[in-house]
PDB file of N, CA and C in Angstrom:
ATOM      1  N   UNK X   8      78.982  65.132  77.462  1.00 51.00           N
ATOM      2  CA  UNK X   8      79.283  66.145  76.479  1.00 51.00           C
ATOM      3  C   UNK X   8      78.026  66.880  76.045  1.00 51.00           C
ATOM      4  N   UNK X   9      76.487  66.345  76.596  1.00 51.00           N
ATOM      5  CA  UNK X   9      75.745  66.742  76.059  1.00 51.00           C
ATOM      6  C   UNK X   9      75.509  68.395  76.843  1.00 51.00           C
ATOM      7  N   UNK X  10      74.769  69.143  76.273  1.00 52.00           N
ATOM      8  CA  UNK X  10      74.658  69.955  76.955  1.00 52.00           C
ATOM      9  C   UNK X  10      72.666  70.237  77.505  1.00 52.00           C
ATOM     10  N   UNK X  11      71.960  70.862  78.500  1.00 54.00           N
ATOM     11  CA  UNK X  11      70.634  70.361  78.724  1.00 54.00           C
ATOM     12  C   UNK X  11      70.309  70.619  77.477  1.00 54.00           C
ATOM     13  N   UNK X  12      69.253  69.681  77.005  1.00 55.00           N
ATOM     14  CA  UNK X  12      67.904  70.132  76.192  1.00 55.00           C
ATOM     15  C   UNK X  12      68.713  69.262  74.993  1.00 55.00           C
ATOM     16  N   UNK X  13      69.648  68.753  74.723  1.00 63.00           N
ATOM     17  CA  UNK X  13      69.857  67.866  74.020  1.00 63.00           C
ATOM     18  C   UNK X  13      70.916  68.402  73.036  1.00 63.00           C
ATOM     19  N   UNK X  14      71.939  69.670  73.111  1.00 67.00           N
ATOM     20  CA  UNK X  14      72.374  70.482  72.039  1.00 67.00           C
ATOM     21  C   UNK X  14      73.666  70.265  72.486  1.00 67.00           C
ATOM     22  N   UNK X  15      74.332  69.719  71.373  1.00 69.00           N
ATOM     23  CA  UNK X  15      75.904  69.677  71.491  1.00 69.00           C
ATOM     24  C   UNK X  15      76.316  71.276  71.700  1.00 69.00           C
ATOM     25  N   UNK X  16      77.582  71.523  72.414  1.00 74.00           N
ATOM     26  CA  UNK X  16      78.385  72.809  72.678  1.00 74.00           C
ATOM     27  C   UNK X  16      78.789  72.693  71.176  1.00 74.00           C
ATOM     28  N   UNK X  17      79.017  74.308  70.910  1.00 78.00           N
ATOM     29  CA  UNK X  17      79.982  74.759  69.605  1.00 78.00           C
ATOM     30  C   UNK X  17      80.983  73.846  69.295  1.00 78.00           C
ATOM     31  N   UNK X  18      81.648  73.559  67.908  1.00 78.00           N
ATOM     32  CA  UNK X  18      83.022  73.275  67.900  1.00 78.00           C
ATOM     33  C   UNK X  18      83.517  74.058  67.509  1.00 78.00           C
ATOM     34  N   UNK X  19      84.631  74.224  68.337  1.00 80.00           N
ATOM     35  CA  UNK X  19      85.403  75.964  67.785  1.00 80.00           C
ATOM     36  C   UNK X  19      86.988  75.389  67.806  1.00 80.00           C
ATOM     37  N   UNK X  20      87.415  76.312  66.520  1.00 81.00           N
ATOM     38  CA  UNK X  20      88.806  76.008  65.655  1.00 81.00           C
ATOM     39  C   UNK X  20      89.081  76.910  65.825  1.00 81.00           C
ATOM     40  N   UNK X  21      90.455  77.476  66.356  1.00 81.00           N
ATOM     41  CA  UNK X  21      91.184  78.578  66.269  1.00 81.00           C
ATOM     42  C   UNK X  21      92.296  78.535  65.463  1.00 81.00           C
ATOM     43  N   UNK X  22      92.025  78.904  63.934  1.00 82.00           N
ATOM     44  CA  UNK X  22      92.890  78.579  63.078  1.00 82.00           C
ATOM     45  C   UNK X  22      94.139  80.105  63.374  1.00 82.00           C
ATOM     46  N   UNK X  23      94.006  80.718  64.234  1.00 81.00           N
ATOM     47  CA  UNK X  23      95.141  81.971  64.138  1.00 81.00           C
ATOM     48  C   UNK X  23      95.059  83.218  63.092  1.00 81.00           C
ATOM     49  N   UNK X  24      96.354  84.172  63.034  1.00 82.00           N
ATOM     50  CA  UNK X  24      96.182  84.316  61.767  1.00 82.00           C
ATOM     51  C   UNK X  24      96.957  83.554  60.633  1.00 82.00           C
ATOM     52  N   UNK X  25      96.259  84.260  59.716  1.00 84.00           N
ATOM     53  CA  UNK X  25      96.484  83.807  58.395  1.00 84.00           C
ATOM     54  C   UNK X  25      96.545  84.870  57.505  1.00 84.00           C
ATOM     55  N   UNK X  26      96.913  84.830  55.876  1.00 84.00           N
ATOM     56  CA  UNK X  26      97.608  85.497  54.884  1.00 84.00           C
ATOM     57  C   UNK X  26      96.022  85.657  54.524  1.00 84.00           C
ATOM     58  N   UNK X  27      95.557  86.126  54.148  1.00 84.00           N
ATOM     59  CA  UNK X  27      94.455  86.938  52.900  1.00 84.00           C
ATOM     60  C   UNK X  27      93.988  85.698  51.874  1.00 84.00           C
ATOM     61  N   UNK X  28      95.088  85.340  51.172  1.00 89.00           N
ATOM     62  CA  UNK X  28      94.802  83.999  50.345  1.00 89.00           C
ATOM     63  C   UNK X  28      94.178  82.907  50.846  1.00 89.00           C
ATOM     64  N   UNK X  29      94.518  82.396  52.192  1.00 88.00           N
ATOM     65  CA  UNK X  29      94.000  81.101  52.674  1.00 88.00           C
ATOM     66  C   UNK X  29      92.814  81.468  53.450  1.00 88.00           C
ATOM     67  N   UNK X  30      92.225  82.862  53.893  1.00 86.00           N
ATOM     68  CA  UNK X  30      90.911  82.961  54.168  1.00 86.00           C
ATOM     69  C   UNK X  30      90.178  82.963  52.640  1.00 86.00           C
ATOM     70  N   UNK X  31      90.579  83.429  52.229  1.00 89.00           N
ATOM     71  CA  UNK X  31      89.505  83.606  50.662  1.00 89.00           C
ATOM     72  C   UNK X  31      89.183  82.146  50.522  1.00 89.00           C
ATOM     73  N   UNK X  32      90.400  81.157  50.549  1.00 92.00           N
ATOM     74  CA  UNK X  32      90.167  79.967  49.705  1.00 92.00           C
ATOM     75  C   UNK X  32      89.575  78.775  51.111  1.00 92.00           C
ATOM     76  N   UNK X  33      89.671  79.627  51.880  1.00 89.00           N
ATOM     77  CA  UNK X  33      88.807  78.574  53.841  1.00 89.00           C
ATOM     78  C   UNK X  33      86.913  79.022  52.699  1.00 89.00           C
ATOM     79  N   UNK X  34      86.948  80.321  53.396  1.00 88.00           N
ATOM     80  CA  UNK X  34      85.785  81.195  52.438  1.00 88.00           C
ATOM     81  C   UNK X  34      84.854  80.130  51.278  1.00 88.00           C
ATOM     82  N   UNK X  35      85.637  79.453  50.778  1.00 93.00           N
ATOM     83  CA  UNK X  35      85.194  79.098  48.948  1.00 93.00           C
ATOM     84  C   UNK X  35      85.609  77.830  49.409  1.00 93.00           C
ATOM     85  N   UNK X  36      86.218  76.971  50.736  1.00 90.00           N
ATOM     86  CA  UNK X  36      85.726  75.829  51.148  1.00 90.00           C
ATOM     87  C   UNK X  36      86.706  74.517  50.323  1.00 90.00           C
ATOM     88  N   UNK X  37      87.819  75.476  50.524  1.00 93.00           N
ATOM     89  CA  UNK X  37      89.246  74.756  49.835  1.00 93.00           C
ATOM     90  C   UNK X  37      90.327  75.037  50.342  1.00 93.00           C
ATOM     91  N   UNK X  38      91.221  74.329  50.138  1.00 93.00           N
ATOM     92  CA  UNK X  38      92.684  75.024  50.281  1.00 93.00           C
ATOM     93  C   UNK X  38      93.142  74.107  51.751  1.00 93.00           C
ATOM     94  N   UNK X  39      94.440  74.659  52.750  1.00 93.00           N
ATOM     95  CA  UNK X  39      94.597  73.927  53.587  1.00 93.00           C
ATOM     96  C   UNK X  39      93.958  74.238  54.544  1.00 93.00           C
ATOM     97  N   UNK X  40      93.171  75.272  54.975  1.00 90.00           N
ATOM     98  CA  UNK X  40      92.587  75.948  55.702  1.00 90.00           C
ATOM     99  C   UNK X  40      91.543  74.856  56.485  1.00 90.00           C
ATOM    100  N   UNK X  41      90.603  74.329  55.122  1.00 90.00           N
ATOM    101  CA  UNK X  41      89.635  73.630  54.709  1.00 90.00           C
ATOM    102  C   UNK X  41      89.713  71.859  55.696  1.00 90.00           C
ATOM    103  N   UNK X  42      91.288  72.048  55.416  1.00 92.00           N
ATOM    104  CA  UNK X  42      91.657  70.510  55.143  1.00 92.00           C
ATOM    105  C   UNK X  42      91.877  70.124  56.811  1.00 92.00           C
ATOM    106  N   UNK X  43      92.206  71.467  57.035  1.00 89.00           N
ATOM    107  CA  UNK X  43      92.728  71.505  58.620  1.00 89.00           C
ATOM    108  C   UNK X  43      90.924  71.155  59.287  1.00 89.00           C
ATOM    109  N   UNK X  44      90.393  71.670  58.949  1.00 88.00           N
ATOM    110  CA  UNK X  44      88.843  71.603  59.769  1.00 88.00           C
ATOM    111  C   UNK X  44      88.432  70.674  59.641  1.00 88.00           C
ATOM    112  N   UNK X  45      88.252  69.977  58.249  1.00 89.00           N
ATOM    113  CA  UNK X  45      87.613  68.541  57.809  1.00 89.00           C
ATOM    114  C   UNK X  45      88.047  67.502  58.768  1.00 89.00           C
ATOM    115  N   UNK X  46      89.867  67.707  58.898  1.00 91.00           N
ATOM    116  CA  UNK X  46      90.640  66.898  60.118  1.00 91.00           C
ATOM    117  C   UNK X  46      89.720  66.667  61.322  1.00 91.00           C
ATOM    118  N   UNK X  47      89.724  67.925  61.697  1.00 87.00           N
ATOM    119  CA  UNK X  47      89.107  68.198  62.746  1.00 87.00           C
ATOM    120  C   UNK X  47      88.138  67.291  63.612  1.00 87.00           C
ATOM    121  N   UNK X  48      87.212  67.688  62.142  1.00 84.00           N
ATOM    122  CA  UNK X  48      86.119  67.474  61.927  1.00 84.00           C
ATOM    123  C   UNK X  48      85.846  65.638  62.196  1.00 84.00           C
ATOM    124  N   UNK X  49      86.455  65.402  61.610  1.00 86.00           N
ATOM    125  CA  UNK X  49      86.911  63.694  61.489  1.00 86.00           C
ATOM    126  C   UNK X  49      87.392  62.878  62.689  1.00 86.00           C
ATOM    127  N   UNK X  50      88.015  64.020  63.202  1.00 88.00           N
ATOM    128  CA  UNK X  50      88.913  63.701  64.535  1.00 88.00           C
ATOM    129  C   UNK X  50      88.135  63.496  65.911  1.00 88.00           C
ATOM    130  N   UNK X  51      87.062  64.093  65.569  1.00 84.00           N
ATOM    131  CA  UNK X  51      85.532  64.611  66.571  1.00 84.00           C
ATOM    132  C   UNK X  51      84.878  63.444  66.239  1.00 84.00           C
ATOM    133  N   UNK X  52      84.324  63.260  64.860  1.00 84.00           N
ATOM    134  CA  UNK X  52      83.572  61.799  65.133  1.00 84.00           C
ATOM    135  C   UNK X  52      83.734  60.806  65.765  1.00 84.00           C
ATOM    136  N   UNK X  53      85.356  60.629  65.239  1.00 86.00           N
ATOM    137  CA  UNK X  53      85.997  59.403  65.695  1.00 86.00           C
ATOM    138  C   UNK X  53      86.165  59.145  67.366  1.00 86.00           C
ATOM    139  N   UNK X  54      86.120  60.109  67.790  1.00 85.00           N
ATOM    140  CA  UNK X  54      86.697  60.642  69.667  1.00 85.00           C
ATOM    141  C   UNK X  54      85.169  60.154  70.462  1.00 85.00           C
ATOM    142  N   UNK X  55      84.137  60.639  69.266  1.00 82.00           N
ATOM    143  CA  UNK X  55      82.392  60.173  69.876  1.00 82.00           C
ATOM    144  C   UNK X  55      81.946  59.040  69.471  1.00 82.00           C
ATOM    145  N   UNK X  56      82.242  58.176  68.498  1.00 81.00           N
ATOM    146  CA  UNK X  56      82.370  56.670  67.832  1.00 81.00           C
ATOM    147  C   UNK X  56      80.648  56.579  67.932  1.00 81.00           C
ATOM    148  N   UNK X  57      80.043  55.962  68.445  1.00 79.00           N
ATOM    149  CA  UNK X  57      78.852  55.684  68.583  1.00 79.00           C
ATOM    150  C   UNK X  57      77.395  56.102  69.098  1.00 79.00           C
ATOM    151  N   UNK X  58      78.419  57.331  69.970  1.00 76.00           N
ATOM    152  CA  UNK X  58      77.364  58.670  70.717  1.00 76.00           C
ATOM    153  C   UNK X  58      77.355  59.283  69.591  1.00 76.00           C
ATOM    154  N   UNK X  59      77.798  59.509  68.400  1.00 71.00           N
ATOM    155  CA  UNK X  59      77.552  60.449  67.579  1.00 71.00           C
ATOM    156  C   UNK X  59      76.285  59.891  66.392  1.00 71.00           C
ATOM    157  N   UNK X  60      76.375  58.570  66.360  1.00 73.00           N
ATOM    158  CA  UNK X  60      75.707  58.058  65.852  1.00 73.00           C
ATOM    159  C   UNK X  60      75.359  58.553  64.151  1.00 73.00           C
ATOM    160  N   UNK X  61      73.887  58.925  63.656  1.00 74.00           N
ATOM    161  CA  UNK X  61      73.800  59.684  62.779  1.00 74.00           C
ATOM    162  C   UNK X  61      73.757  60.975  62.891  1.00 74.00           C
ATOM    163  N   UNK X  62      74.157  61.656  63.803  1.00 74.00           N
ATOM    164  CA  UNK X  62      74.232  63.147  63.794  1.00 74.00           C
ATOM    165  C   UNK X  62      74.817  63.760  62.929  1.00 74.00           C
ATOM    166  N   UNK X  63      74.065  64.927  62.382  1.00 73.00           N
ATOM    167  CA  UNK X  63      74.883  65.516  61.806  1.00 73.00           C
ATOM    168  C   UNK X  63      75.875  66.688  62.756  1.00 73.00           C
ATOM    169  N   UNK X  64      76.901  66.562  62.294  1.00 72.00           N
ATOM    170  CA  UNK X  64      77.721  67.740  63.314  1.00 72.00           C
ATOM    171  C   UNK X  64      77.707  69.387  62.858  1.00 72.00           C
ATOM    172  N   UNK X  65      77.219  69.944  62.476  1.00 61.00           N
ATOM    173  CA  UNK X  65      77.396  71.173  61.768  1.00 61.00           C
ATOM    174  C   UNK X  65      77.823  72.642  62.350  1.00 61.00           C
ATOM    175  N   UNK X  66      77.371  72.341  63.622  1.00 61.00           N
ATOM    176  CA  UNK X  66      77.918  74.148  64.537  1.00 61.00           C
ATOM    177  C   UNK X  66      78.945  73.623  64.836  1.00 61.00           C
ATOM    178  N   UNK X  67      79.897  74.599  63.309  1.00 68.00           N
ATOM    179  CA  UNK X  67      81.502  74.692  63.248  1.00 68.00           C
ATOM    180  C   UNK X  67      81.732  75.924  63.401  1.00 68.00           C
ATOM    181  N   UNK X  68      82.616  76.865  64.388  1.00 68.00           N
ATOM    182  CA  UNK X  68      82.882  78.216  64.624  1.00 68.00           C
ATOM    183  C   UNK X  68      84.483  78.458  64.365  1.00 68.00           C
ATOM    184  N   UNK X  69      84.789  78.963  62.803  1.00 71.00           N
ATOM    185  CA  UNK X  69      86.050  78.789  62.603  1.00 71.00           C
ATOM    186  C   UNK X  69      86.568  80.514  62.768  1.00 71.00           C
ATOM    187  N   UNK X  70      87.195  80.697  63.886  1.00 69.00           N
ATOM    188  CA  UNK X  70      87.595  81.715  64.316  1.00 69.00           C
ATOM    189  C   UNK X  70      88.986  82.099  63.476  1.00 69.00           C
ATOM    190  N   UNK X  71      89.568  83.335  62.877  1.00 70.00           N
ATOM    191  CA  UNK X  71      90.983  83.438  61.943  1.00 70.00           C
ATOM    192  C   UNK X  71      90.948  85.045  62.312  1.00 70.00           C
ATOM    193  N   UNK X  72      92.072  85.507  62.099  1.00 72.00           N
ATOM    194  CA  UNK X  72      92.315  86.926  62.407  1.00 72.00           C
ATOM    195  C   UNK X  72      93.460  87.244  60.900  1.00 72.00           C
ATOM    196  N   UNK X  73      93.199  88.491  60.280  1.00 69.00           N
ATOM    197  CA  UNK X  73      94.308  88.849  59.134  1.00 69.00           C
ATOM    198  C   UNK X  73      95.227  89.099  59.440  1.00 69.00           C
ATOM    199  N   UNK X  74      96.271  88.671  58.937  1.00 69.00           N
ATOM    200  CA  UNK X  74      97.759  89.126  58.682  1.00 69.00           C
ATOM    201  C   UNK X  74      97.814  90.247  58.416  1.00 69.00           C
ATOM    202  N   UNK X  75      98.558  91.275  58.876  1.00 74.00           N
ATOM    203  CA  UNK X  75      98.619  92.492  58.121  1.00 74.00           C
ATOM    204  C   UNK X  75      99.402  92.608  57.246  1.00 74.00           C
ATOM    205  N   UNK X  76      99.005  93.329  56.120  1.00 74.00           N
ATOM    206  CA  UNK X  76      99.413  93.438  54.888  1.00 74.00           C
ATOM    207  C   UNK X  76     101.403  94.099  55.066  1.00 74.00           C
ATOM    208  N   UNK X  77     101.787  93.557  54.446  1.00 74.00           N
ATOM    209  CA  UNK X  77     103.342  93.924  54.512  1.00 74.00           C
ATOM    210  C   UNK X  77     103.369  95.374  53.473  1.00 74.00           C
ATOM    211  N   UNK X  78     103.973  96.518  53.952  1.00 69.00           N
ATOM    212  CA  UNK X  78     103.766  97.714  53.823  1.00 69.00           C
ATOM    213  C   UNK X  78     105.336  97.610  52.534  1.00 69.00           C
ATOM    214  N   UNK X  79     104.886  98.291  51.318  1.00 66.00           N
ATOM    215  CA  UNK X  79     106.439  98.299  50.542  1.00 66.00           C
ATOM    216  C   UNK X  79     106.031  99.128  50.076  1.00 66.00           C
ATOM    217  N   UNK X  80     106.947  99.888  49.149  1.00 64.00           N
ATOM    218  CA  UNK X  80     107.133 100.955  49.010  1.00 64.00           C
ATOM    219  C   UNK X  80     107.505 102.237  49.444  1.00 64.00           C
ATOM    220  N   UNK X  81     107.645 103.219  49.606  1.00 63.00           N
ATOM    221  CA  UNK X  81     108.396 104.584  49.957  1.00 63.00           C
ATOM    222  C   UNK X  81     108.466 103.928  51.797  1.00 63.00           C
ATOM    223  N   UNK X  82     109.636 104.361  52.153  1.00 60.00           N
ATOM    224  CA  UNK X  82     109.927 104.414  53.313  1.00 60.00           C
ATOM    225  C   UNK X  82     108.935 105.653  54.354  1.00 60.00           C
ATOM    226  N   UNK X  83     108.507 105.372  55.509  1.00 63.00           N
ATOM    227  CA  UNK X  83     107.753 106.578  56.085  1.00 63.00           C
ATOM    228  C   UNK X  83     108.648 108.082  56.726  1.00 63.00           C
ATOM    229  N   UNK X  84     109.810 108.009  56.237  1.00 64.00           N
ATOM    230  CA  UNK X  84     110.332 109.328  56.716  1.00 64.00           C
ATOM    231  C   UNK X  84     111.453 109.140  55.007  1.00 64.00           C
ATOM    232  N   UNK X  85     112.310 110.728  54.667  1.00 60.00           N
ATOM    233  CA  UNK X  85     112.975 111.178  53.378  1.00 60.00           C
ATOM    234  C   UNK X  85     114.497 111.051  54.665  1.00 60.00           C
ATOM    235  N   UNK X  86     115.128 110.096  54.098  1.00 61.00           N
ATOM    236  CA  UNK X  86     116.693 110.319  54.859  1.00 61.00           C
ATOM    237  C   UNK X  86     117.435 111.284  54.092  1.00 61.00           C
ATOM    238  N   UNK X  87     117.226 112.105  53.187  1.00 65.00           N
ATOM    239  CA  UNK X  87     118.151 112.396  52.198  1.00 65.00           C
ATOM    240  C   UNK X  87     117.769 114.388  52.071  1.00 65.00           C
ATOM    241  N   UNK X  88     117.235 114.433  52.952  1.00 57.00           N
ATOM    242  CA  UNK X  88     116.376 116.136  53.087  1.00 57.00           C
ATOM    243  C   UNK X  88     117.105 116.774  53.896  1.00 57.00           C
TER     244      UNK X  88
END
């Protein structure tokens, strides 16, 4: 798993998209967003048990794309003209 020169590869999360709210609160390092990575995160130590040793793991690349905003208000054409 190592890669040369001694540097673990990225860990990369493709959390999808998501609503506006749960990036703000990934952002500020809460919420389920958060909880999903920590998993992750946990899930990775455990998979390396003793190769991981005291490492710290830190190149986390949490990839998310926005939801687009749901459009309300006035309809885009007048049915009634």
């Amino acid at each position: 798993m190592d890669e040369p020169g001694g540097a673990r590869p990225p860990i990369i999360i493709d959390l999808g998209k998501q609503k506006r709210k749960r990036i703000k609160a990934l952002k500020e390092g809460r919420g389920p967003l958060m909880a999903e990575v920590a998993e992750t995160m946990g899930e990775l130590v455990r998979q390396l048990g003793e190769e991981a040793g005291n490492e710290e793991l830190v190149p986390v690349i949490v990839l998310y794309e926005r939801k687009p905003r749901k459009r309300t208000g006035t309809l885009p054409f007048f049915p009634f003209k």
